[in-house]
PDB file of C-alpha atoms in Angstrom:
ATOM      1  CA  MET R 656      -2.862  40.690   4.758  1.00 68.00           C
ATOM      2  CA  LEU R 657      -6.044  40.149   2.762  1.00 79.00           C
ATOM      3  CA  PHE R 658      -8.973  42.462   3.416  1.00 82.00           C
ATOM      4  CA  ARG R 659     -11.328  39.499   3.023  1.00 84.00           C
ATOM      5  CA  SER R 660      -9.822  37.811   6.097  1.00 89.00           C
ATOM      6  CA  VAL R 661     -10.360  40.976   8.184  1.00 89.00           C
ATOM      7  CA  ILE R 662     -14.006  41.105   7.104  1.00 91.00           C
ATOM      8  CA  SER R 663     -14.509  37.379   7.718  1.00 93.00           C
ATOM      9  CA  MET R 664     -13.228  37.717  11.276  1.00 94.00           C
ATOM     10  CA  GLY R 665     -15.345  40.834  11.883  1.00 94.00           C
ATOM     11  CA  LEU R 666     -18.446  39.028  10.635  1.00 96.00           C
ATOM     12  CA  LYS R 667     -17.694  35.941  12.715  1.00 96.00           C
ATOM     13  CA  LEU R 668     -17.362  38.055  15.866  1.00 95.00           C
ATOM     14  CA  ASN R 669     -20.805  39.554  15.168  1.00 95.00           C
ATOM     15  CA  ASP R 670     -22.584  36.418  14.047  1.00 95.00           C
ATOM     16  CA  TYR R 671     -24.995  36.587  17.001  1.00 92.00           C
ATOM     17  CA  TYR R 672     -26.309  40.041  16.039  1.00 90.00           C
ATOM     18  CA  ILE R 673     -26.446  39.186  12.345  1.00 96.00           C
ATOM     19  CA  GLN R 674     -28.354  35.942  12.924  1.00 96.00           C
ATOM     20  CA  ASP R 675     -30.602  37.400  15.624  1.00 94.00           C
ATOM     21  CA  LYS R 676     -31.811  40.158  13.291  1.00 95.00           C
ATOM     22  CA  GLU R 677     -31.685  38.048  10.113  1.00 97.00           C
ATOM     23  CA  LEU R 678     -29.528  40.688   8.423  1.00 97.00           C
ATOM     24  CA  GLU R 679     -28.409  40.444   4.807  1.00 97.00           C
ATOM     25  CA  ILE R 680     -24.658  40.964   4.378  1.00 97.00           C
ATOM     26  CA  CYS R 681     -23.532  42.211   0.960  1.00 96.00           C
ATOM     27  CA  LEU R 682     -19.806  42.218   0.194  1.00 94.00           C
ATOM     28  CA  GLN R 683     -18.462  44.413  -2.614  1.00 93.00           C
ATOM     29  CA  ASN R 684     -14.982  43.930  -4.035  1.00 88.00           C
ATOM     30  CA  VAL R 685     -13.501  42.407  -0.877  1.00 82.00           C
ATOM     31  CA  ASN R 686     -11.612  39.467  -2.416  1.00 78.00           C
ATOM     32  CA  GLY R 687      -7.908  39.479  -3.182  1.00 71.00           C
ATOM     33  CA  ASN R 688      -7.126  42.969  -1.891  1.00 74.00           C
ATOM     34  CA  LYS R 689      -3.841  42.997   0.025  1.00 79.00           C
ATOM     35  CA  ILE R 690      -3.152  45.747   2.520  1.00 79.00           C
ATOM     36  CA  VAL R 691      -0.286  46.400   4.901  1.00 78.00           C
ATOM     37  CA  CYS R 692      -1.641  47.075   8.383  1.00 80.00           C
ATOM     38  CA  ASP R 693      -1.911  45.841  11.934  1.00 83.00           C
ATOM     39  CA  GLN R 694      -4.351  42.990  11.267  1.00 85.00           C
ATOM     40  CA  GLU R 695      -5.563  42.569  14.849  1.00 90.00           C
ATOM     41  CA  LYS R 696      -6.355  46.252  15.166  1.00 91.00           C
ATOM     42  CA  LEU R 697      -8.115  46.395  11.806  1.00 91.00           C
ATOM     43  CA  VAL R 698     -10.233  43.367  12.799  1.00 93.00           C
ATOM     44  CA  LEU R 699     -11.168  45.295  15.954  1.00 93.00           C
ATOM     45  CA  VAL R 700     -12.248  48.296  13.844  1.00 94.00           C
ATOM     46  CA  PHE R 701     -14.344  46.292  11.390  1.00 94.00           C
ATOM     47  CA  SER R 702     -15.843  44.161  14.147  1.00 95.00           C
ATOM     48  CA  ASN R 703     -16.978  47.387  15.825  1.00 93.00           C
ATOM     49  CA  LEU R 704     -18.354  48.907  12.619  1.00 95.00           C
ATOM     50  CA  ILE R 705     -20.228  45.719  11.740  1.00 96.00           C
ATOM     51  CA  ASN R 706     -21.508  45.518  15.321  1.00 93.00           C
ATOM     52  CA  ASN R 707     -22.825  49.094  15.174  1.00 90.00           C
ATOM     53  CA  ALA R 708     -24.445  48.509  11.791  1.00 94.00           C
ATOM     54  CA  ALA R 709     -26.141  45.359  13.095  1.00 93.00           C
ATOM     55  CA  LYS R 710     -27.355  46.940  16.330  1.00 89.00           C
ATOM     56  CA  TYR R 711     -28.790  50.004  14.604  1.00 89.00           C
ATOM     57  CA  SER R 712     -30.473  48.052  11.788  1.00 93.00           C
ATOM     58  CA  ASP R 713     -33.978  46.672  11.850  1.00 92.00           C
ATOM     59  CA  ARG R 714     -34.698  42.989  11.336  1.00 94.00           C
ATOM     60  CA  GLY R 715     -34.017  41.794   7.792  1.00 96.00           C
ATOM     61  CA  GLN R 716     -32.157  44.913   6.642  1.00 96.00           C
ATOM     62  CA  LYS R 717     -28.998  44.933   4.578  1.00 97.00           C
ATOM     63  CA  ILE R 718     -25.441  45.816   5.557  1.00 97.00           C
ATOM     64  CA  VAL R 719     -22.979  46.521   2.756  1.00 98.00           C
ATOM     65  CA  ILE R 720     -19.228  46.147   3.281  1.00 95.00           C
ATOM     66  CA  GLY R 721     -16.879  47.145   0.505  1.00 94.00           C
ATOM     67  CA  TYR R 722     -13.464  48.142  -0.735  1.00 91.00           C
ATOM     68  CA  LYS R 723     -12.160  50.527  -3.388  1.00 89.00           C
ATOM     69  CA  LYS R 724      -8.525  50.872  -4.408  1.00 85.00           C
ATOM     70  CA  HIS R 725      -7.371  54.350  -5.275  1.00 84.00           C
ATOM     71  CA  LEU R 726      -3.992  55.450  -6.607  1.00 84.00           C
ATOM     72  CA  LYS R 727      -2.125  55.541  -3.278  1.00 87.00           C
ATOM     73  CA  ARG R 728      -4.795  54.653  -0.769  1.00 89.00           C
ATOM     74  CA  HIS R 729      -7.282  51.992   0.258  1.00 89.00           C
ATOM     75  CA  GLU R 730     -10.901  52.928   0.936  1.00 92.00           C
ATOM     76  CA  PHE R 731     -13.208  50.688   2.941  1.00 93.00           C
ATOM     77  CA  PHE R 732     -16.813  51.245   3.908  1.00 96.00           C
ATOM     78  CA  VAL R 733     -19.558  49.771   6.058  1.00 97.00           C
ATOM     79  CA  GLN R 734     -23.069  50.910   5.227  1.00 97.00           C
ATOM     80  CA  ASP R 735     -26.350  50.183   6.939  1.00 97.00           C
ATOM     81  CA  PHE R 736     -29.883  51.307   6.191  1.00 96.00           C
ATOM     82  CA  GLY R 737     -31.026  51.500   9.798  1.00 91.00           C
ATOM     83  CA  GLN R 738     -31.804  54.231  12.299  1.00 87.00           C
ATOM     84  CA  GLY R 739     -29.112  56.739  11.373  1.00 87.00           C
ATOM     85  CA  PHE R 740     -28.730  59.900  13.444  1.00 79.00           C
ATOM     86  CA  GLU R 741     -28.992  63.677  13.224  1.00 77.00           C
ATOM     87  CA  ILE R 742     -26.210  65.710  11.644  1.00 66.00           C
ATOM     88  CA  SER R 743     -25.929  67.682  14.902  1.00 67.00           C
ATOM     89  CA  ASP R 744     -24.741  64.486  16.602  1.00 58.00           C
ATOM     90  CA  HIS R 745     -21.796  64.119  14.190  1.00 56.00           C
ATOM     91  CA  GLU R 746     -19.604  66.517  16.201  1.00 61.00           C
ATOM     92  CA  ASN R 747     -19.735  64.315  19.301  1.00 65.00           C
ATOM     93  CA  ILE R 748     -19.829  60.933  17.624  1.00 70.00           C
ATOM     94  CA  PHE R 749     -16.310  59.976  18.743  1.00 68.00           C
ATOM     95  CA  GLU R 750     -16.915  60.895  22.405  1.00 69.00           C
ATOM     96  CA  VAL R 751     -17.234  58.092  24.919  1.00 65.00           C
ATOM     97  CA  LYS R 752     -20.800  57.808  26.207  1.00 62.00           C
ATOM     98  CA  LYS R 753     -23.140  55.139  27.513  1.00 54.00           C
ATOM     99  CA  HIS R 754     -26.538  54.679  25.934  1.00 53.00           C
ATOM    100  CA  LYS R 755     -29.276  52.171  25.292  1.00 50.00           C
ATOM    101  CA  ILE R 756     -30.064  51.663  21.665  1.00 50.00           C
ATOM    102  CA  SER R 757     -33.569  52.754  20.838  1.00 48.00           C
ATOM    103  CA  LYS R 758     -36.392  51.189  18.803  1.00 49.00           C
ATOM    104  CA  GLY R 759     -36.972  48.391  21.291  1.00 45.00           C
ATOM    105  CA  ASN R 760     -33.596  46.693  20.808  1.00 57.00           C
ATOM    106  CA  ASN R 761     -32.141  45.030  23.868  1.00 59.00           C
ATOM    107  CA  TYR R 762     -28.533  45.885  23.053  1.00 58.00           C
ATOM    108  CA  PHE R 763     -26.449  48.245  25.134  1.00 59.00           C
ATOM    109  CA  SER R 764     -23.371  50.212  24.193  1.00 62.00           C
ATOM    110  CA  LEU R 765     -20.615  51.850  26.193  1.00 62.00           C
ATOM    111  CA  GLY R 766     -19.844  54.207  23.329  1.00 67.00           C
ATOM    112  CA  LEU R 767     -16.183  53.185  23.115  1.00 77.00           C
ATOM    113  CA  GLY R 768     -16.194  51.552  19.687  1.00 82.00           C
ATOM    114  CA  LEU R 769     -16.048  54.560  17.380  1.00 84.00           C
ATOM    115  CA  ASN R 770     -13.573  56.289  19.668  1.00 84.00           C
ATOM    116  CA  ILE R 771     -11.235  53.274  19.558  1.00 88.00           C
ATOM    117  CA  SER R 772     -11.804  52.786  15.818  1.00 91.00           C
ATOM    118  CA  LYS R 773     -10.835  56.381  15.083  1.00 90.00           C
ATOM    119  CA  TYR R 774      -7.704  56.003  17.198  1.00 91.00           C
ATOM    120  CA  VAL R 775      -6.682  52.837  15.307  1.00 92.00           C
ATOM    121  CA  ILE R 776      -7.289  54.419  11.894  1.00 92.00           C
ATOM    122  CA  ASP R 777      -5.393  57.570  12.949  1.00 91.00           C
ATOM    123  CA  SER R 778      -2.472  55.343  14.004  1.00 90.00           C
ATOM    124  CA  HIS R 779      -2.460  53.965  10.425  1.00 90.00           C
ATOM    125  CA  ARG R 780      -2.243  57.580   9.136  1.00 92.00           C
ATOM    126  CA  GLY R 781      -5.759  57.178   7.799  1.00 93.00           C
ATOM    127  CA  LYS R 782      -9.079  58.863   8.253  1.00 94.00           C
ATOM    128  CA  LEU R 783     -12.531  57.767   9.314  1.00 93.00           C
ATOM    129  CA  GLU R 784     -15.593  59.627   8.043  1.00 92.00           C
ATOM    130  CA  ILE R 785     -19.237  59.172   8.944  1.00 91.00           C
ATOM    131  CA  ASP R 786     -22.316  60.212   7.017  1.00 91.00           C
ATOM    132  CA  SER R 787     -25.694  59.492   8.536  1.00 89.00           C
ATOM    133  CA  LYS R 788     -29.300  60.474   8.030  1.00 90.00           C
ATOM    134  CA  PRO R 789     -32.156  59.705  10.442  1.00 89.00           C
ATOM    135  CA  ASN R 790     -34.212  56.692   9.320  1.00 90.00           C
ATOM    136  CA  LYS R 791     -31.999  56.298   6.218  1.00 93.00           C
ATOM    137  CA  GLY R 792     -28.870  54.768   7.683  1.00 94.00           C
ATOM    138  CA  THR R 793     -25.178  55.373   8.087  1.00 93.00           C
ATOM    139  CA  ILE R 794     -22.097  54.906   5.961  1.00 96.00           C
ATOM    140  CA  ILE R 795     -18.664  54.872   7.541  1.00 94.00           C
ATOM    141  CA  LYS R 796     -15.710  55.281   5.209  1.00 96.00           C
ATOM    142  CA  ILE R 797     -12.129  54.516   6.112  1.00 94.00           C
ATOM    143  CA  GLU R 798      -9.111  55.555   4.083  1.00 93.00           C
ATOM    144  CA  ILE R 799      -5.650  54.155   4.742  1.00 91.00           C
ATOM    145  CA  PRO R 800      -2.610  55.184   2.691  1.00 91.00           C
ATOM    146  CA  GLU R 801      -0.826  52.487   0.729  1.00 82.00           C
ATOM    147  CA  LEU R 802       2.535  51.638   2.265  1.00 73.00           C
TER     148      LEU R 802
END
């Protein structure tokens, strides 16, 4: 399966948020990279990550989606330059919780997305890491071993 097709589907599923906020999508090295995975589940993960990046970004901001090939693993990332969050919140980031997104956005979240995404990546024997800083943004990195 091509990584580009996963990203295309994830972007298409989030077109409303992207258009509504006039977000700039930057793709880095996403063409021609073949990976062995459960395509439907990986689309679910990237749709969620793109959705989060869009919801937590301000109008006109940029979201960067990219890929890096390492010796025996694939690394993907989704980066936004939006609200970010405190390091103290990192411990509980994968817990299910309901919240309204701040800064006047009208989007709601059940808090299931990152929990499900982590489960899917774990099932691929991979790992999901988050780095975030308030008012600077968030980068989520995913590593999946090459099969």
